[in-house]
Coordinates of C-alpha atoms and ligand atoms in Angstrom, one line a residue:
Chain A
M1 CA 95.8 254.4 46.6
K2 CA 97.4 253.4 43.3
L3 CA 101.1 252.5 43.5
T4 CA 103.9 251.5 41.3
L5 CA 106.2 248.8 42.7
R6 CA 109.7 248.3 41.5
L7 CA 110.5 244.9 42.8
W8 CA 113.6 242.7 42.8
R9 CA 112.8 239.4 41.0
Q10 CA 115.3 236.5 41.0
R11 CA 114.3 232.9 40.2
S12 CA 117.0 231.2 42.3
A13 CA 120.4 231.8 43.9
R14 CA 122.0 231.3 40.5
D15 CA 119.8 233.6 38.6
T16 CA 121.2 237.1 38.1
G17 CA 117.9 238.9 39.0
R18 CA 116.4 242.1 37.8
F19 CA 113.9 244.8 38.7
E20 CA 110.3 244.4 37.5
Q21 CA 107.5 247.0 37.8
Y22 CA 104.0 246.3 38.9
Q23 CA 100.9 248.5 39.4
V24 CA 98.7 247.9 42.4
A25 CA 95.3 249.7 42.9
D26 CA 92.8 249.9 45.8
I27 CA 95.5 250.0 48.5
S28 CA 94.0 251.2 51.8
P29 CA 96.1 253.4 54.0
D30 CA 95.2 251.0 56.9
M31 CA 96.9 248.0 55.2
S32 CA 100.3 246.9 56.4
F33 CA 103.1 246.8 53.9
L34 CA 102.9 243.0 53.8
E35 CA 99.2 243.1 53.1
M36 CA 99.9 245.3 50.2
L37 CA 102.3 242.7 48.9
D38 CA 99.6 240.0 49.5
S39 CA 97.2 241.9 47.3
L40 CA 99.9 242.2 44.6
N41 CA 100.4 238.4 44.8
E42 CA 96.6 237.8 44.5
Q43 CA 96.6 239.9 41.4
L44 CA 99.6 238.0 40.0
C45 CA 98.0 234.7 40.7
A46 CA 94.8 235.8 39.0
E47 CA 96.9 236.7 36.0
R48 CA 98.6 233.2 36.3
K49 CA 101.9 234.8 37.0
E50 CA 104.5 233.7 39.5
P51 CA 103.8 235.5 42.9
V52 CA 106.6 237.4 44.6
A53 CA 108.4 235.4 47.3
F54 CA 109.0 237.4 50.5
D55 CA 109.7 236.3 54.1
H56 CA 107.2 236.8 56.9
D57 CA 105.7 234.9 59.8
C58 CA 104.3 236.7 62.9
R59 CA 103.4 240.0 61.2
E60 CA 103.6 241.7 64.6
G61 CA 107.3 242.6 64.9
I62 CA 108.5 239.7 67.1
C63 CA 109.7 236.9 64.9
G64 CA 112.4 238.6 62.7
M65 CA 111.3 237.0 59.5
C66 CA 110.3 240.0 57.4
S67 CA 113.2 241.5 55.6
L68 CA 112.6 244.2 53.0
V69 CA 114.6 247.2 51.9
I70 CA 112.0 249.8 51.1
N71 CA 113.1 252.8 49.2
G72 CA 116.7 252.3 50.4
L73 CA 115.9 251.8 54.1
A74 CA 115.8 248.4 55.8
H75 CA 112.3 247.9 57.2
G76 CA 111.3 251.2 55.7
S77 CA 111.2 254.7 57.0
D78 CA 109.6 254.2 60.5
R79 CA 112.1 253.9 63.3
G80 CA 111.9 251.0 65.7
V81 CA 109.5 249.0 63.5
A82 CA 109.8 245.9 61.3
A83 CA 108.5 246.0 57.7
C84 CA 105.4 244.0 58.8
Q85 CA 104.3 246.8 61.1
L86 CA 104.9 249.5 58.5
H87 CA 101.6 250.9 57.3
M88 CA 100.6 252.1 53.9
R89 CA 99.5 255.5 55.3
R90 CA 103.2 256.3 55.1
F91 CA 102.9 256.4 51.3
K92 CA 100.9 258.7 49.0
D93 CA 98.7 257.9 46.0
G94 CA 100.9 257.5 42.9
D95 CA 104.1 256.7 44.8
M96 CA 106.7 254.5 43.2
I97 CA 108.2 252.1 45.8
T98 CA 111.5 250.3 45.3
I99 CA 111.7 247.0 47.2
E100 CA 114.9 245.0 47.5
P101 CA 116.1 242.1 49.5
W102 CA 118.8 242.4 52.2
R103 CA 122.1 242.6 50.2
A104 CA 125.1 241.0 51.8
K105 CA 127.5 238.3 50.7
A106 CA 126.7 236.4 53.9
F107 CA 123.0 236.5 53.1
P108 CA 122.7 234.8 49.7
I109 CA 119.4 235.4 47.9
I110 CA 117.2 232.3 47.8
K111 CA 114.4 233.7 45.7
D112 CA 113.1 237.2 44.9
L113 CA 113.1 239.0 48.3
V114 CA 114.0 236.0 50.4
V115 CA 117.5 235.7 51.7
D116 CA 119.3 232.9 53.6
R117 CA 120.1 234.1 57.1
S118 CA 121.6 230.8 58.4
A119 CA 124.9 232.7 58.9
F120 CA 123.2 234.1 62.0
D121 CA 122.3 230.6 63.2
R122 CA 125.9 229.5 62.8
I123 CA 127.1 232.5 64.9
I124 CA 124.6 231.5 67.6
Q125 CA 125.7 227.9 67.5
A126 CA 129.3 229.0 67.9
G127 CA 128.3 230.8 71.1
G128 CA 127.6 227.4 72.5
Y129 CA 125.8 226.4 75.7
V130 CA 125.2 228.1 79.0
S131 CA 126.0 226.0 82.1
V132 CA 122.9 225.6 84.2
D133 CA 121.9 223.0 86.8
T134 CA 119.7 220.3 85.4
G135 CA 116.8 218.8 87.3
D136 CA 113.7 220.6 88.5
A137 CA 113.3 224.2 87.4
P138 CA 114.8 226.3 90.2
E139 CA 112.8 228.9 92.1
A140 CA 112.9 232.1 89.9
N141 CA 114.7 234.2 92.5
T142 CA 117.4 231.8 93.5
V143 CA 120.0 233.7 91.5
P144 CA 119.7 237.4 92.3
V145 CA 120.2 239.7 89.3
P146 CA 120.7 243.4 90.0
K147 CA 118.0 245.5 88.4
P148 CA 120.3 247.6 86.1
A149 CA 122.0 244.5 84.8
A150 CA 118.6 242.9 84.2
E151 CA 117.4 245.9 82.2
T152 CA 120.6 246.1 80.1
A153 CA 120.4 242.4 79.4
M154 CA 116.8 242.8 78.4
D155 CA 117.6 245.7 76.1
A156 CA 120.1 243.5 74.3
A157 CA 117.9 240.4 74.3
A158 CA 115.2 242.4 72.4
C159 CA 117.1 241.5 69.2
I160 CA 114.9 239.4 66.9
G161 CA 117.7 238.4 64.6
C162 CA 116.1 239.9 61.5
G163 CA 119.4 241.1 60.0
A164 CA 118.4 244.7 59.3
C165 CA 121.6 245.8 60.9
V166 CA 123.6 243.9 58.2
A167 CA 121.3 245.2 55.5
A168 CA 121.6 248.8 56.6
C169 CA 125.3 248.8 57.3
P170 CA 127.3 250.4 54.5
N171 CA 129.8 247.6 55.1
A172 CA 127.3 244.8 55.7
S173 CA 128.7 244.2 59.1
A174 CA 126.9 242.0 61.7
M175 CA 128.4 243.8 64.7
L176 CA 125.1 245.0 66.2
F177 CA 123.6 241.5 66.1
V178 CA 126.6 239.8 67.6
A179 CA 126.9 242.6 70.1
A180 CA 123.4 242.1 71.3
K181 CA 123.7 238.4 71.6
V182 CA 127.1 238.6 73.4
S183 CA 125.9 241.4 75.7
H184 CA 122.7 239.9 77.0
L185 CA 124.5 236.8 78.3
A186 CA 127.5 238.7 79.5
K187 CA 125.3 240.8 81.8
L188 CA 123.6 237.9 83.5
P189 CA 125.0 235.6 86.2
Q190 CA 124.0 232.5 84.1
G191 CA 126.3 233.7 81.3
Q192 CA 129.5 234.0 83.3
E193 CA 130.9 230.5 83.0
E194 CA 131.5 230.6 79.3
R195 CA 131.7 234.3 78.9
R196 CA 135.2 234.6 77.4
R197 CA 135.0 231.6 75.2
R198 CA 131.6 232.6 73.9
V199 CA 132.6 236.1 72.7
R200 CA 135.8 234.8 71.0
S201 CA 134.0 232.0 69.1
M202 CA 131.1 234.2 68.1
V203 CA 133.4 236.9 66.7
E204 CA 135.4 234.2 64.9
A205 CA 132.2 232.8 63.4
M206 CA 131.1 236.2 62.4
D207 CA 134.4 236.8 60.6
R208 CA 134.2 233.4 58.9
E209 CA 130.8 234.2 57.4
G210 CA 132.2 237.1 55.4
F211 CA 130.4 240.0 57.0
G212 CA 132.1 243.4 56.8
N213 CA 133.7 245.4 59.6
C214 CA 132.1 248.1 61.7
T215 CA 133.2 251.6 60.9
N216 CA 130.8 253.3 63.3
H217 CA 128.2 254.7 60.9
F218 CA 125.5 253.7 63.3
E219 CA 123.0 253.0 60.5
C220 CA 122.3 249.6 62.2
M221 CA 120.8 251.3 65.2
A222 CA 118.6 253.5 63.0
A223 CA 117.3 250.4 61.1
C224 CA 116.9 248.0 64.0
P225 CA 113.2 247.3 64.6
K226 CA 114.0 247.0 68.3
S227 CA 116.2 250.1 68.4
I228 CA 119.1 248.2 69.9
H229 CA 121.8 250.7 70.8
V230 CA 125.3 250.9 69.4
T231 CA 126.6 251.1 73.0
F232 CA 126.4 247.3 72.8
I233 CA 129.0 247.3 70.0
A234 CA 131.4 249.2 72.4
R235 CA 130.6 246.5 75.0
L236 CA 131.3 243.8 72.5
N237 CA 134.7 245.3 71.6
R238 CA 135.5 245.5 75.4
E239 CA 134.4 241.9 76.0
Y240 CA 136.4 240.6 73.0
L241 CA 139.5 242.5 74.0
K242 CA 139.3 241.3 77.6
A243 CA 138.7 237.7 76.5
S244 CA 141.5 237.8 74.0
T245 CA 144.2 239.3 76.2
R246 CA 143.5 237.2 79.3
R247 CA 143.7 233.5 78.8
S248 CA 141.8 231.5 81.4
S249 CA 140.9 227.9 82.4
E250 CA 137.9 228.2 80.1
D251 CA 140.3 227.7 77.2
I252 CA 140.7 224.0 78.0
H253 CA 137.6 222.9 76.2
Chain B
M1 CA 142.8 232.8 65.6
R2 CA 145.1 235.5 67.0
W3 CA 143.1 238.4 68.2
Y4 CA 144.7 241.0 66.0
R5 CA 143.7 239.1 62.9
S6 CA 140.0 239.3 63.7
S7 CA 137.7 242.1 62.6
I8 CA 137.6 243.7 66.0
G9 CA 141.4 243.2 66.5
K10 CA 142.1 245.1 63.3
K11 CA 139.7 247.8 64.3
V12 CA 141.4 248.2 67.6
L13 CA 144.9 248.4 66.0
M14 CA 143.5 251.0 63.6
A15 CA 142.0 253.0 66.4
A16 CA 145.1 252.8 68.6
S17 CA 147.5 253.8 65.8
G18 CA 145.1 256.5 64.7
L19 CA 145.2 258.0 68.2
V20 CA 149.0 257.8 68.3
L21 CA 149.0 259.8 65.0
L22 CA 146.5 262.2 66.5
G23 CA 148.9 262.8 69.4
F24 CA 151.6 263.7 66.9
V25 CA 149.3 266.0 65.0
A26 CA 148.4 267.9 68.2
M27 CA 152.0 268.2 69.4
H28 CA 153.2 269.3 66.0
L29 CA 150.7 272.2 66.1
L30 CA 152.0 273.3 69.5
G31 CA 155.5 273.5 68.0
N32 CA 154.3 275.3 64.9
L33 CA 152.6 278.0 66.8
L34 CA 156.0 279.2 68.1
I35 CA 156.2 281.0 64.7
Y36 CA 154.2 283.8 66.3
Q37 CA 157.1 284.3 68.8
G38 CA 159.4 285.1 65.9
P39 CA 162.4 283.5 64.1
D40 CA 164.6 282.8 67.2
A41 CA 161.9 280.9 69.1
L42 CA 160.9 278.6 66.2
N43 CA 164.6 278.0 65.1
A44 CA 165.7 277.2 68.6
Y45 CA 162.8 274.8 69.0
A46 CA 163.8 273.1 65.7
K47 CA 167.4 272.9 66.9
K48 CA 166.3 271.4 70.2
L49 CA 164.3 268.7 68.3
R50 CA 167.3 267.8 66.1
D51 CA 169.6 267.7 69.2
L52 CA 167.5 265.0 70.7
G53 CA 169.4 262.7 68.3
L54 CA 168.5 259.1 69.0
L55 CA 165.3 260.0 70.9
L56 CA 164.1 261.9 67.8
W57 CA 164.8 258.8 65.6
A58 CA 162.9 256.6 68.1
A59 CA 159.9 258.9 67.9
R60 CA 160.1 259.0 64.1
G61 CA 160.3 255.2 64.1
G62 CA 157.3 254.9 66.4
L63 CA 155.3 257.2 64.2
L64 CA 156.3 255.3 61.1
V65 CA 155.2 252.0 62.8
A66 CA 151.8 253.6 63.7
L67 CA 151.4 254.9 60.2
V68 CA 152.1 251.5 58.6
V69 CA 149.8 249.7 61.0
H70 CA 147.1 252.3 60.4
V71 CA 147.3 252.2 56.6
W72 CA 147.7 248.4 56.6
T73 CA 144.6 247.8 58.7
S74 CA 142.6 250.5 56.9
I75 CA 143.3 248.8 53.5
A76 CA 142.6 245.3 54.8
L77 CA 139.3 246.4 56.5
S78 CA 138.2 248.4 53.5
L79 CA 138.8 245.5 51.1
E80 CA 136.8 243.2 53.4
N81 CA 134.0 245.7 53.6
R82 CA 133.9 246.0 49.8
R83 CA 133.7 242.2 49.5
A84 CA 130.9 241.9 52.1
R85 CA 128.4 243.5 49.7
P86 CA 129.2 242.3 46.2
Q87 CA 125.9 243.5 44.9
R88 CA 125.0 247.1 45.7
Y89 CA 121.5 248.4 46.4
A90 CA 119.7 250.2 43.6
V91 CA 118.4 252.7 46.2
Q92 CA 120.2 253.3 49.5
R93 CA 119.4 256.0 52.0
T94 CA 121.2 256.7 55.3
R95 CA 120.0 258.2 58.6
E96 CA 122.8 258.4 61.0
T97 CA 126.1 258.5 59.2
T98 CA 128.0 261.6 58.1
I99 CA 130.0 262.7 55.1
A100 CA 133.2 262.4 57.1
A101 CA 132.4 258.8 58.1
R102 CA 131.6 257.9 54.5
S103 CA 134.7 259.4 53.1
M104 CA 137.3 258.1 55.5
L105 CA 139.2 256.2 52.8
V106 CA 139.2 259.2 50.5
S107 CA 140.4 261.6 53.2
G108 CA 142.9 259.0 54.3
V109 CA 144.4 258.8 50.8
M110 CA 144.4 262.6 50.6
V111 CA 146.3 262.7 54.0
T112 CA 148.9 260.3 52.6
A113 CA 149.4 262.5 49.5
Y114 CA 149.7 265.6 51.7
L115 CA 152.1 263.8 54.0
V116 CA 154.4 262.9 51.1
Y117 CA 154.4 266.4 49.8
H118 CA 154.9 267.9 53.3
L119 CA 158.0 265.7 54.0
L120 CA 159.5 266.5 50.6
H121 CA 158.9 270.1 51.2
F122 CA 160.0 270.7 54.8
T123 CA 161.9 267.6 55.9
F124 CA 163.8 266.5 52.8
R125 CA 163.6 270.0 51.3
V126 CA 163.6 268.9 47.7
T127 CA 160.6 270.8 46.3
N128 CA 161.9 274.4 47.1
P129 CA 165.7 274.1 47.5
D130 CA 166.1 277.8 46.8
I131 CA 164.4 278.9 50.0
S132 CA 165.0 275.9 52.2
H133 CA 168.7 275.9 53.1
A134 CA 169.2 279.3 54.7
M135 CA 171.0 279.7 58.0
D136 CA 169.9 282.1 60.8
R137 CA 172.1 284.5 62.7
F138 CA 173.2 281.8 65.1
G139 CA 174.3 279.6 62.2
H140 CA 171.3 277.2 62.6
P141 CA 169.0 276.1 59.8
D142 CA 166.5 278.9 59.4
V143 CA 163.2 277.0 59.6
Y144 CA 161.3 280.3 60.2
A145 CA 162.5 281.8 56.9
M146 CA 161.7 278.6 55.0
V147 CA 158.1 278.5 56.4
V148 CA 157.4 282.2 55.8
L149 CA 158.9 282.3 52.3
S150 CA 157.0 279.1 51.4
F151 CA 153.7 280.4 52.6
Q152 CA 154.1 283.7 50.8
Q153 CA 153.5 281.6 47.7
P154 CA 149.7 281.3 47.5
A155 CA 149.9 277.9 45.7
I156 CA 151.9 276.4 48.6
S157 CA 149.5 277.9 51.2
I158 CA 146.5 276.5 49.4
A159 CA 148.1 273.0 49.2
Y160 CA 148.6 273.1 52.9
I161 CA 145.1 274.3 53.7
I162 CA 143.6 271.5 51.5
G163 CA 145.9 269.0 53.3
M164 CA 144.7 270.2 56.7
A165 CA 141.1 270.1 55.6
A166 CA 141.6 266.4 54.7
V167 CA 143.3 265.6 58.1
C168 CA 140.5 267.4 60.0
L169 CA 137.7 265.8 58.0
H170 CA 139.3 262.4 58.8
L171 CA 139.6 263.2 62.4
S172 CA 136.1 264.6 62.8
H173 CA 134.9 261.0 62.4
G174 CA 138.1 259.3 63.5
I175 CA 138.3 260.4 67.1
G176 CA 134.8 259.4 68.1
S177 CA 135.0 256.3 66.0
A178 CA 138.3 255.3 67.7
C179 CA 136.8 255.6 71.2
Q180 CA 133.9 253.3 70.1
S181 CA 136.3 250.8 68.5
L182 CA 138.4 250.6 71.7
G183 CA 135.2 250.0 73.7
L184 CA 135.5 253.1 75.8
N185 CA 132.0 254.3 75.2
D186 CA 128.6 253.8 76.8
E187 CA 125.2 255.0 75.9
R188 CA 125.7 258.4 77.6
T189 CA 129.2 259.2 76.3
I190 CA 128.7 258.3 72.6
P191 CA 127.2 261.7 71.6
A192 CA 129.6 263.6 73.9
V193 CA 132.6 261.8 72.5
A194 CA 131.5 262.4 68.9
F195 CA 131.0 266.1 69.7
I196 CA 134.4 266.5 71.4
G197 CA 136.1 264.6 68.5
R198 CA 134.6 267.1 66.0
L199 CA 135.6 270.0 68.2
I200 CA 139.2 268.8 68.4
A201 CA 139.2 268.4 64.6
V202 CA 138.0 272.0 64.1
V203 CA 140.4 273.5 66.6
L204 CA 143.3 271.7 64.9
F205 CA 142.1 273.0 61.5
I206 CA 141.9 276.6 62.8
G207 CA 145.3 276.3 64.5
Y208 CA 147.1 274.9 61.5
T209 CA 145.6 277.0 58.8
A210 CA 146.1 280.2 60.8
I211 CA 149.8 280.0 60.0
P212 CA 149.7 280.2 56.1
L213 CA 146.8 282.6 56.4
S214 CA 148.8 284.9 58.7
V215 CA 151.7 284.8 56.3
L216 CA 149.5 285.6 53.3
A217 CA 147.9 288.4 55.2
G218 CA 151.3 289.9 56.0
L219 CA 150.9 289.5 59.7
V220 CA 153.9 287.2 59.9
T221 CA 156.8 288.5 57.8
I222 CA 160.4 287.4 57.2
R223 CA 161.5 289.7 60.0
G224 CA 159.0 288.6 62.6
T225 CA 155.4 289.0 63.7
L226 CA 153.8 292.4 63.2
P227 CA 152.8 293.9 66.6
Ligands
LIG301 C1 147.8 262.1 60.3 C2 147.4 261.0 60.0 C3 146.2 260.2 60.4 C4 145.5 260.3 61.6 C5 145.8 261.2 62.8 C6 144.4 259.3 61.5 C7 143.5 259.1 62.5 C8 142.5 258.1 62.4 C9 141.6 257.8 63.5 C10 141.6 258.3 64.9 C11 140.7 256.8 63.0 C12 139.6 256.1 63.7 C13 139.8 254.7 64.0 C14 138.5 253.9 64.2 O1 137.6 254.2 63.4 O2 138.5 253.1 65.1 C15 141.0 256.6 61.6 C16 140.4 255.7 60.8 C17 140.7 255.5 59.5 N1 141.8 256.0 58.8 FE1 143.1 257.3 59.6 N2 144.5 258.7 60.3 C18 145.6 259.2 59.6 C19 146.0 258.8 58.4 C20 145.4 257.9 57.6 C21 145.9 257.5 56.3 C22 147.2 257.9 55.7 C23 144.9 256.6 55.8 C24 145.0 255.9 54.5 C25 145.2 255.5 53.6 C26 143.9 256.5 56.7 C27 142.7 255.7 56.6 C28 141.8 255.5 57.5 C29 140.6 254.7 57.3 C30 140.2 254.0 56.1 C31 139.9 254.7 58.6 C32 138.7 253.9 58.9 C33 137.5 254.7 58.9 C34 136.4 254.2 59.7 O3 136.6 253.5 60.7 O4 135.3 254.6 59.4 N3 144.2 257.3 57.8 N4 142.1 257.4 61.3
LIG302 S1 106.9 239.1 60.2 FE1 107.6 238.7 62.2 S2 108.8 240.5 62.6 FE2 107.9 241.0 60.7

């Protein structure tokens, strides 16, 4: 396949950035999207030009590093898949593909297609610790967890923190991410001690970072490579309301 | 931070005030439909409302508070959303959202414009003073005549139908959205709630617009409803 790429190039956070067009040839339909970008970079290096910076690590959909908006969709057109698992057979010979970074105030661009997602880390930090006994690892079944609770917690814990929810949201809201993180601990016995404090501080941290507000477009769920459901956003709203209207001994920290 | 200053807190206030306004919109329709029972029924209902006195003012006060909270939170949240993405995408496609969801601010502003006109027309009666101050045979304000004579003018009827289209577009996303914002949903109820929300919006639209259309069609006349 021959393709035309319209790529966002930006030298640094301070640079204004612009689109540039590149031609790539000999793209096999079996290549992954990132392999296609690798071959563009080899070509650029051979021409002694600056290669395109893009984030990636595992290339198997589990690390959450890849972060490309492909033709207007975060992670591209396949549902439940990260950009690294998108294959070139989704495209036709002669296609023009527009590739942009996640765009949100809370995710400043570092270079080209790479954004700084440490806002997510600060939200996780605000969540704080989980109280568990120290010492030897306990026997795995000491604390019983009902099967439905374990399943729901696992569905939420599938979040890989890539930020596609923010990228796809018309308001650049981080609600799906925070909802997943709050829900998975709220569903487990180990998460109960700090449950109320956790949701309050994570929502406060989210607001501080300058993300937008959820207006229930549900674009996040469509873009999420783990198909995390917006039901967790309703759960987050409940958790937050309960935690905010009932003060408890947890508040003395 | 106080809970109502947070993003979720403001969403909850917007949803709760939106549902209060929805309650009013629904009750208001039930009152309006009395027009099909003729002049005396509608005028007696209007008199009963006015006779509530303090209670009526309390209800109006409550609605005004709901409206102010709703508009305030909607402006605050919309500004924050705008700021959260200073640089737009060159290409952006969507997969789940709807036209109604994308145009909430526009439909909200249209509702405000409609509301101002509606109050000037029927409550303060300044836009059509010639037909708005008649008395009926019991010596009460003739609300029925005011409504029928107004809607016999196509321009007024069209303005009302456009206003109701804005309200119903707003509600077709708003009702489902409010349930989600208040945390009432789970995985199974989300599609059902969205569907019921749209259904309520459509029923309200049909109910409200039936009145100007019936007048224009000559089914409701100044003397009463045609058999
Ligand atoms: C009869 C009057 C109105 C009713 C019944 C109503 C109802 C609602 C409801 C139920 C919601 C959903 C709340 C949520 O998403 O959690 C909503 C949202 C909203 N309303 Fe209203 N509203 C009315 C008037 C207005 C006015 C006058 C404005 C504006 C200036 C406005 C602007 C908005 C906005 C911007 C949203 C947020 C949309 C979103 O969440 O996607 N509304 N409204
Ligand atoms: S590179 Fe790890 S999820 Fe895509």
